[in-house]
Amino acid sequence: MRDAAPVSTPPRVLPPNDPRQYDDLAGEWWRTDGAFAMLHWLARARAALVPPASRPGALLVDLGCGAGLLAPHLVGKGYRHVGLDLTRSALAQAAAHGVTVVNSDATAVPLADGCADVVSAGELLEHVPDWRRAVAEACRLLRPGGLLVLDTLNDTALARLVAVEIGERLPTVPRGIHDPRLFVDARELIAECAMHGVELRLRGIRPELRGTLGWLLRRMRGGSARRPVGTEAGREPRIVPTRSTAVLYQGRGLRGG
Ligand SMILES: C[S@@+](CC[C@H](N)C(=O)[O-])C[C@H]1O[C@@H](n2cnc3c(N)ncnc32)[C@H](O)[C@@H]1O
């Protein structure tokens, strides 16, 4: 009798922005050439906005922390890094990278008012149906003088074109991970933060072009496919400022006293 041909299970197709996609992609988080590669570049750029802690025991709350990609970039800055996320499989990896994890929705955070010196919301708001509620929570967690840092996608036709129509066809962004109806209007975000006592300043950001093209070519040739995590840093495309906030933007703001 012949052996039956192995049956491969096709990847399940989930609706756009369905959080179960993060479970299906759990093996990708820490691959610097994997489906979440760009999150590594963005984590480096976000961490650059965070100054060293100003007091012992300072707390940084990382909303939607995923697998904790921010953690290596905070080393030496003196924060206790608490990460909150909906996805348990991601939190298990964050915990393995030294993050104290909380399994919760960013719109209802089980932490005290004013507990955080820094709140980070990296690539989170564009995934949350009620992003205003998540912003309110981020601001609530900040102590007076505390710092909010975030990055997200703008609610523009250009962002839909670049991040979804083009981006999700490239190996840097998983297909179906975004629902463009949730993208966050930059002016509305500033207004929402102001309502909660945080004066947010924005700047447009993008991956540098040459480095990204080089990365894509290496990736297509399979050049770095088996490179262990951490050896790519020098070759990783940098995130650079750009004049327009129409696609991807970073925000930074202090909570008033
Ligand atoms: C694009 S990933 C970004 C992860 C991480 N901030 C980073 O930059 O590497 C979005 C993360 O947000 C989480 N997420 C989505 N909606 C959420 C919600 N309502 N509350 C908490 N986490 C959420 C997902 O599980 C996922 O880990």
mmCIF file of C-alpha atoms and ligand atoms in Angstrom:
data_model
loop_
_atom_site.group_PDB
_atom_site.id
_atom_site.type_symbol
_atom_site.label_atom_id
_atom_site.label_comp_id
_atom_site.label_asym_id
_atom_site.label_seq_id
_atom_site.Cartn_x
_atom_site.Cartn_y
_atom_site.Cartn_z
ATOM 1 C CA MET A 1 0.000 0.000 0.000
ATOM 2 C CA ARG A 2 1.281 3.492 -0.886
ATOM 3 C CA ASP A 3 1.701 6.135 1.832
ATOM 4 C CA ALA A 4 -0.951 8.849 1.574
ATOM 5 C CA ALA A 5 0.447 12.170 0.347
ATOM 6 C CA PRO A 6 0.915 14.573 3.281
ATOM 7 C CA VAL A 7 -1.995 16.956 3.527
ATOM 8 C CA SER A 8 -0.912 20.520 4.244
ATOM 9 C CA THR A 9 -3.377 22.685 6.141
ATOM 10 C CA PRO A 10 -4.003 25.950 4.302
ATOM 11 C CA PRO A 11 -3.640 29.022 6.526
ATOM 12 C CA ARG A 12 -7.048 30.020 7.833
ATOM 13 C CA VAL A 13 -8.437 33.194 6.355
ATOM 14 C CA LEU A 14 -9.592 35.583 9.048
ATOM 15 C CA PRO A 15 -11.367 38.926 8.688
ATOM 16 C CA PRO A 16 -9.140 42.025 8.484
ATOM 17 C CA ASN A 17 -7.684 43.010 11.855
ATOM 18 C CA ASP A 18 -8.934 39.834 13.557
ATOM 19 C CA PRO A 19 -6.642 39.476 16.621
ATOM 20 C CA ARG A 20 -6.412 35.698 16.052
ATOM 21 C CA GLN A 21 -4.020 36.551 13.214
ATOM 22 C CA TYR A 22 -1.393 37.254 15.880
ATOM 23 C CA ASP A 23 -1.737 33.679 17.135
ATOM 24 C CA ASP A 24 -1.300 32.336 13.604
ATOM 25 C CA LEU A 25 1.786 34.545 13.191
ATOM 26 C CA ALA A 26 3.212 33.853 16.653
ATOM 27 C CA GLY A 27 6.429 32.404 15.221
ATOM 28 C CA GLU A 28 7.140 35.620 13.297
ATOM 29 C CA TRP A 29 7.470 38.167 16.113
ATOM 30 C CA TRP A 30 11.162 37.823 16.858
ATOM 31 C CA ARG A 31 12.328 37.022 13.299
ATOM 32 C CA THR A 32 13.991 40.233 12.187
ATOM 33 C CA ASP A 33 13.383 39.234 8.567
ATOM 34 C CA GLY A 34 9.876 37.923 9.228
ATOM 35 C CA ALA A 35 6.359 39.228 8.772
ATOM 36 C CA PHE A 36 6.781 41.679 11.666
ATOM 37 C CA ALA A 37 10.184 42.998 10.573
ATOM 38 C CA MET A 38 8.973 46.556 10.313
ATOM 39 C CA LEU A 39 7.728 46.469 13.905
ATOM 40 C CA HIS A 40 11.367 45.985 14.958
ATOM 41 C CA TRP A 41 12.396 49.110 13.033
ATOM 42 C CA LEU A 42 9.514 51.066 14.544
ATOM 43 C CA ALA A 43 10.262 49.861 18.078
ATOM 44 C CA ARG A 44 13.803 51.216 17.778
ATOM 45 C CA ALA A 45 12.469 54.595 16.592
ATOM 46 C CA ARG A 46 9.822 54.728 19.340
ATOM 47 C CA ALA A 47 12.323 53.895 22.071
ATOM 48 C CA ALA A 48 14.480 56.783 20.862
ATOM 49 C CA LEU A 49 11.678 59.110 22.048
ATOM 50 C CA VAL A 50 11.902 57.730 25.594
ATOM 51 C CA PRO A 51 14.487 59.441 27.837
ATOM 52 C CA PRO A 52 16.241 57.594 30.672
ATOM 53 C CA ALA A 53 14.008 57.230 33.749
ATOM 54 C CA SER A 54 14.056 60.275 36.023
ATOM 55 C CA ARG A 55 13.527 58.322 39.241
ATOM 56 C CA PRO A 56 14.169 54.840 40.660
ATOM 57 C CA GLY A 57 11.322 52.399 40.032
ATOM 58 C CA ALA A 58 9.904 54.390 37.104
ATOM 59 C CA LEU A 59 7.196 52.509 35.220
ATOM 60 C CA LEU A 60 6.718 52.271 31.459
ATOM 61 C CA VAL A 61 3.375 50.822 30.382
ATOM 62 C CA ASP A 62 3.476 49.392 26.862
ATOM 63 C CA LEU A 63 -0.114 49.185 25.558
ATOM 64 C CA GLY A 64 -0.550 46.522 22.860
ATOM 65 C CA CYS A 65 2.999 45.344 23.552
ATOM 66 C CA GLY A 66 2.728 42.249 21.346
ATOM 67 C CA ALA A 67 5.786 40.040 21.914
ATOM 68 C CA GLY A 68 7.700 42.841 23.662
ATOM 69 C CA LEU A 69 9.788 44.108 20.727
ATOM 70 C CA LEU A 70 10.356 47.372 22.603
ATOM 71 C CA ALA A 71 12.165 45.592 25.436
ATOM 72 C CA PRO A 72 15.706 45.397 23.970
ATOM 73 C CA HIS A 73 15.631 49.113 23.198
ATOM 74 C CA LEU A 74 14.763 50.054 26.795
ATOM 75 C CA VAL A 75 17.704 48.210 28.310
ATOM 76 C CA GLY A 76 19.730 50.596 30.472
ATOM 77 C CA LYS A 77 17.033 53.298 30.574
ATOM 78 C CA GLY A 78 15.901 52.309 34.051
ATOM 79 C CA TYR A 79 12.205 51.475 33.595
ATOM 80 C CA ARG A 80 10.099 48.623 34.844
ATOM 81 C CA HIS A 81 8.485 47.518 31.598
ATOM 82 C CA VAL A 82 4.857 46.419 31.948
ATOM 83 C CA GLY A 83 3.264 45.206 28.723
ATOM 84 C CA LEU A 84 -0.448 44.805 28.118
ATOM 85 C CA ASP A 85 -2.035 42.972 25.206
ATOM 86 C CA LEU A 86 -5.098 40.980 24.142
ATOM 87 C CA THR A 87 -3.020 38.160 22.631
ATOM 88 C CA ARG A 88 -1.769 35.578 25.090
ATOM 89 C CA SER A 89 0.626 33.883 22.661
ATOM 90 C CA ALA A 90 2.383 37.239 22.145
ATOM 91 C CA LEU A 91 2.480 37.979 25.872
ATOM 92 C CA ALA A 92 4.218 34.658 26.557
ATOM 93 C CA GLN A 93 7.042 35.821 24.293
ATOM 94 C CA ALA A 94 7.093 39.292 25.860
ATOM 95 C CA ALA A 95 7.446 37.695 29.298
ATOM 96 C CA ALA A 96 10.384 35.638 28.009
ATOM 97 C CA HIS A 97 12.025 38.969 27.088
ATOM 98 C CA GLY A 98 11.690 40.377 30.584
ATOM 99 C CA VAL A 99 8.374 42.216 30.261
ATOM 100 C CA THR A 100 5.859 42.012 33.127
ATOM 101 C CA VAL A 101 2.717 41.119 31.215
ATOM 102 C CA VAL A 102 -0.988 41.883 31.649
ATOM 103 C CA ASN A 103 -3.607 40.179 29.482
ATOM 104 C CA SER A 104 -6.184 42.873 28.934
ATOM 105 C CA ASP A 105 -7.882 45.157 26.474
ATOM 106 C CA ALA A 106 -6.225 48.550 26.055
ATOM 107 C CA THR A 107 -9.664 50.148 26.371
ATOM 108 C CA ALA A 108 -10.084 48.892 29.961
ATOM 109 C CA VAL A 109 -6.679 48.721 31.623
ATOM 110 C CA PRO A 110 -6.547 47.191 35.106
ATOM 111 C CA LEU A 111 -3.867 49.606 36.354
ATOM 112 C CA ALA A 112 -4.183 52.626 38.653
ATOM 113 C CA ASP A 113 -4.597 56.247 37.538
ATOM 114 C CA GLY A 114 -1.275 58.064 37.292
ATOM 115 C CA CYS A 115 0.847 54.933 37.782
ATOM 116 C CA ALA A 116 3.034 55.389 34.686
ATOM 117 C CA ASP A 117 6.012 57.608 33.987
ATOM 118 C CA VAL A 118 5.763 56.648 30.319
ATOM 119 C CA VAL A 119 2.944 55.107 28.285
ATOM 120 C CA SER A 120 3.784 53.668 24.884
ATOM 121 C CA ALA A 121 1.165 52.750 22.259
ATOM 122 C CA GLY A 122 3.149 51.495 19.295
ATOM 123 C CA GLU A 123 1.182 50.370 16.231
ATOM 124 C CA LEU A 124 -1.833 49.808 18.449
ATOM 125 C CA LEU A 125 -4.482 52.487 17.899
ATOM 126 C CA GLU A 126 -5.118 51.528 14.248
ATOM 127 C CA HIS A 127 -6.161 48.078 15.502
ATOM 128 C CA VAL A 128 -8.611 49.193 18.186
ATOM 129 C CA PRO A 129 -12.231 49.759 17.119
ATOM 130 C CA ASP A 130 -12.646 52.356 19.894
ATOM 131 C CA TRP A 131 -9.241 54.064 19.676
ATOM 132 C CA ARG A 132 -10.550 57.083 21.619
ATOM 133 C CA ARG A 133 -11.181 54.845 24.622
ATOM 134 C CA ALA A 134 -7.614 53.472 24.378
ATOM 135 C CA VAL A 135 -6.250 57.048 24.226
ATOM 136 C CA ALA A 136 -8.301 57.974 27.290
ATOM 137 C CA GLU A 137 -6.818 54.994 29.119
ATOM 138 C CA ALA A 138 -3.269 55.862 28.035
ATOM 139 C CA CYS A 139 -3.690 59.410 29.363
ATOM 140 C CA ARG A 140 -5.353 58.225 32.575
ATOM 141 C CA LEU A 141 -2.381 55.984 33.352
ATOM 142 C CA LEU A 142 0.149 58.832 33.068
ATOM 143 C CA ARG A 143 1.281 60.673 36.152
ATOM 144 C CA PRO A 144 1.415 64.500 35.826
ATOM 145 C CA GLY A 145 4.489 65.235 33.711
ATOM 146 C CA GLY A 146 4.446 61.677 32.341
ATOM 147 C CA LEU A 147 5.238 61.011 28.686
ATOM 148 C CA LEU A 148 3.016 59.473 26.005
ATOM 149 C CA VAL A 149 4.739 58.034 22.925
ATOM 150 C CA LEU A 150 2.910 56.400 20.058
ATOM 151 C CA ASP A 151 2.946 55.616 16.390
ATOM 152 C CA THR A 152 0.041 54.781 14.127
ATOM 153 C CA LEU A 153 -1.433 55.074 10.626
ATOM 154 C CA ASN A 154 -3.372 58.099 9.476
ATOM 155 C CA ASP A 155 -6.944 57.909 8.207
ATOM 156 C CA THR A 156 -6.129 58.996 4.650
ATOM 157 C CA ALA A 157 -6.444 57.535 1.170
ATOM 158 C CA LEU A 158 -2.651 57.642 0.896
ATOM 159 C CA ALA A 159 -2.234 55.557 4.062
ATOM 160 C CA ARG A 160 -4.714 53.008 2.746
ATOM 161 C CA LEU A 161 -2.779 52.829 -0.515
ATOM 162 C CA VAL A 162 0.701 52.653 1.018
ATOM 163 C CA ALA A 163 0.047 50.543 4.124
ATOM 164 C CA VAL A 164 -2.612 48.177 2.799
ATOM 165 C CA GLU A 165 -2.707 48.042 -1.005
ATOM 166 C CA ILE A 166 1.088 48.170 -1.360
ATOM 167 C CA GLY A 167 2.446 47.351 2.106
ATOM 168 C CA GLU A 168 0.451 44.179 2.605
ATOM 169 C CA ARG A 169 1.772 42.849 -0.718
ATOM 170 C CA LEU A 170 5.356 43.210 0.525
ATOM 171 C CA PRO A 171 7.006 40.913 3.057
ATOM 172 C CA THR A 172 7.164 43.729 5.642
ATOM 173 C CA VAL A 173 3.455 43.718 6.554
ATOM 174 C CA PRO A 174 1.215 40.643 7.037
ATOM 175 C CA ARG A 175 -1.726 40.582 4.621
ATOM 176 C CA GLY A 176 -5.066 41.317 6.293
ATOM 177 C CA ILE A 177 -3.520 42.610 9.516
ATOM 178 C CA HIS A 178 -5.131 46.044 9.036
ATOM 179 C CA ASP A 179 -8.692 47.192 8.710
ATOM 180 C CA PRO A 180 -8.233 50.618 7.129
ATOM 181 C CA ARG A 181 -11.571 51.764 8.523
ATOM 182 C CA LEU A 182 -9.817 51.913 11.910
ATOM 183 C CA PHE A 183 -6.972 54.207 10.831
ATOM 184 C CA VAL A 184 -6.568 57.227 13.099
ATOM 185 C CA ASP A 185 -7.094 60.786 11.908
ATOM 186 C CA ALA A 186 -4.078 62.761 13.129
ATOM 187 C CA ARG A 187 -6.005 65.933 14.017
ATOM 188 C CA GLU A 188 -8.661 63.975 15.903
ATOM 189 C CA LEU A 189 -5.929 62.196 17.835
ATOM 190 C CA ILE A 190 -4.358 65.496 18.896
ATOM 191 C CA ALA A 191 -7.785 66.780 19.989
ATOM 192 C CA GLU A 192 -8.557 63.598 21.921
ATOM 193 C CA CYS A 193 -5.231 63.720 23.770
ATOM 194 C CA ALA A 194 -5.774 67.400 24.593
ATOM 195 C CA MET A 195 -9.161 66.521 26.123
ATOM 196 C CA HIS A 196 -7.302 64.167 28.457
ATOM 197 C CA GLY A 197 -4.559 66.607 29.402
ATOM 198 C CA VAL A 198 -1.818 65.535 26.976
ATOM 199 C CA GLU A 199 -0.448 67.979 24.426
ATOM 200 C CA LEU A 200 0.577 65.653 21.633
ATOM 201 C CA ARG A 201 3.050 66.693 18.929
ATOM 202 C CA LEU A 202 3.242 64.659 15.753
ATOM 203 C CA ARG A 203 5.781 64.038 13.042
ATOM 204 C CA GLY A 204 5.562 61.905 9.939
ATOM 205 C CA ILE A 205 7.898 58.917 9.743
ATOM 206 C CA ARG A 206 8.812 56.345 7.113
ATOM 207 C CA PRO A 207 11.406 53.635 6.581
ATOM 208 C CA GLU A 208 14.455 54.992 4.752
ATOM 209 C CA LEU A 209 14.202 54.052 1.089
ATOM 210 C CA ARG A 210 17.661 52.692 0.285
ATOM 211 C CA GLY A 211 17.883 50.539 3.389
ATOM 212 C CA THR A 212 14.387 49.194 2.812
ATOM 213 C CA LEU A 213 15.070 48.322 -0.825
ATOM 214 C CA GLY A 214 18.295 46.569 0.222
ATOM 215 C CA TRP A 215 16.419 44.709 2.926
ATOM 216 C CA LEU A 216 13.689 43.638 0.477
ATOM 217 C CA LEU A 217 16.289 42.426 -2.044
ATOM 218 C CA ARG A 218 18.167 40.438 0.608
ATOM 219 C CA ARG A 219 14.878 39.050 1.822
ATOM 220 C CA MET A 220 13.774 38.033 -1.695
ATOM 221 C CA ARG A 221 17.139 36.344 -2.285
ATOM 222 C CA GLY A 222 16.752 34.587 1.061
ATOM 223 C CA GLY A 223 20.054 36.174 2.157
ATOM 224 C CA SER A 224 19.158 36.761 5.777
ATOM 225 C CA ALA A 225 16.468 34.124 6.140
ATOM 226 C CA ARG A 226 18.319 32.209 8.832
ATOM 227 C CA ARG A 227 20.148 35.049 10.496
ATOM 228 C CA PRO A 228 19.572 34.843 14.240
ATOM 229 C CA VAL A 229 17.704 37.631 16.017
ATOM 230 C CA GLY A 230 19.966 40.493 17.028
ATOM 231 C CA THR A 231 22.527 40.188 14.229
ATOM 232 C CA GLU A 232 20.607 42.423 11.825
ATOM 233 C CA ALA A 233 20.786 45.692 13.770
ATOM 234 C CA GLY A 234 23.400 47.361 11.555
ATOM 235 C CA ARG A 235 21.554 46.361 8.389
ATOM 236 C CA GLU A 236 18.039 47.008 9.613
ATOM 237 C CA PRO A 237 16.382 49.908 7.743
ATOM 238 C CA ARG A 238 16.111 53.019 9.886
ATOM 239 C CA ILE A 239 12.852 54.866 10.453
ATOM 240 C CA VAL A 240 13.380 58.505 9.504
ATOM 241 C CA PRO A 241 11.279 61.661 9.904
ATOM 242 C CA THR A 242 9.318 62.871 6.906
ATOM 243 C CA ARG A 243 7.427 66.135 6.338
ATOM 244 C CA SER A 244 4.013 64.570 5.878
ATOM 245 C CA THR A 245 1.983 62.757 8.526
ATOM 246 C CA ALA A 246 -0.349 61.437 5.809
ATOM 247 C CA VAL A 247 0.712 57.802 6.166
ATOM 248 C CA LEU A 248 2.651 56.811 9.277
ATOM 249 C CA TYR A 249 3.268 59.157 12.185
ATOM 250 C CA GLN A 250 4.798 59.280 15.629
ATOM 251 C CA GLY A 251 3.360 61.241 18.551
ATOM 252 C CA ARG A 252 4.991 62.469 21.736
ATOM 253 C CA GLY A 253 3.349 64.471 24.504
ATOM 254 C CA LEU A 254 3.508 65.266 28.202
ATOM 255 C CA ARG A 255 0.595 65.058 30.598
ATOM 256 C CA GLY A 256 -0.118 68.377 32.233
ATOM 257 C CA GLY A 257 -0.012 68.716 36.019
HETATM 258 C C1 LIG B 1 0.777 45.592 15.185
HETATM 259 S S1 LIG B 1 0.913 44.817 16.739
HETATM 260 C C2 LIG B 1 2.042 45.910 17.569
HETATM 261 C C3 LIG B 1 2.729 45.220 18.725
HETATM 262 C C4 LIG B 1 3.807 46.065 19.438
HETATM 263 N N1 LIG B 1 3.291 47.306 19.955
HETATM 264 C C5 LIG B 1 4.955 46.307 18.513
HETATM 265 O O1 LIG B 1 5.044 47.429 17.976
HETATM 266 O O2 LIG B 1 5.742 45.385 18.297
HETATM 267 C C6 LIG B 1 -0.638 45.197 17.504
HETATM 268 C C7 LIG B 1 -0.797 44.543 18.864
HETATM 269 O O3 LIG B 1 -1.939 45.130 19.482
HETATM 270 C C8 LIG B 1 -2.660 44.102 20.130
HETATM 271 N N2 LIG B 1 -4.040 44.580 20.263
HETATM 272 C C9 LIG B 1 -4.945 44.807 19.286
HETATM 273 N N3 LIG B 1 -6.081 45.303 19.814
HETATM 274 C C10 LIG B 1 -5.879 45.415 21.154
HETATM 275 C C11 LIG B 1 -6.661 45.870 22.238
HETATM 276 N N4 LIG B 1 -7.902 46.327 22.061
HETATM 277 N N5 LIG B 1 -6.127 45.831 23.474
HETATM 278 C C12 LIG B 1 -4.875 45.360 23.669
HETATM 279 N N6 LIG B 1 -4.079 44.914 22.684
HETATM 280 C C13 LIG B 1 -4.569 44.940 21.436
HETATM 281 C C14 LIG B 1 -2.488 42.882 19.248
HETATM 282 O O4 LIG B 1 -2.731 41.700 19.973
HETATM 283 C C15 LIG B 1 -1.042 43.041 18.815
HETATM 284 O O5 LIG B 1 -0.166 42.416 19.715
#
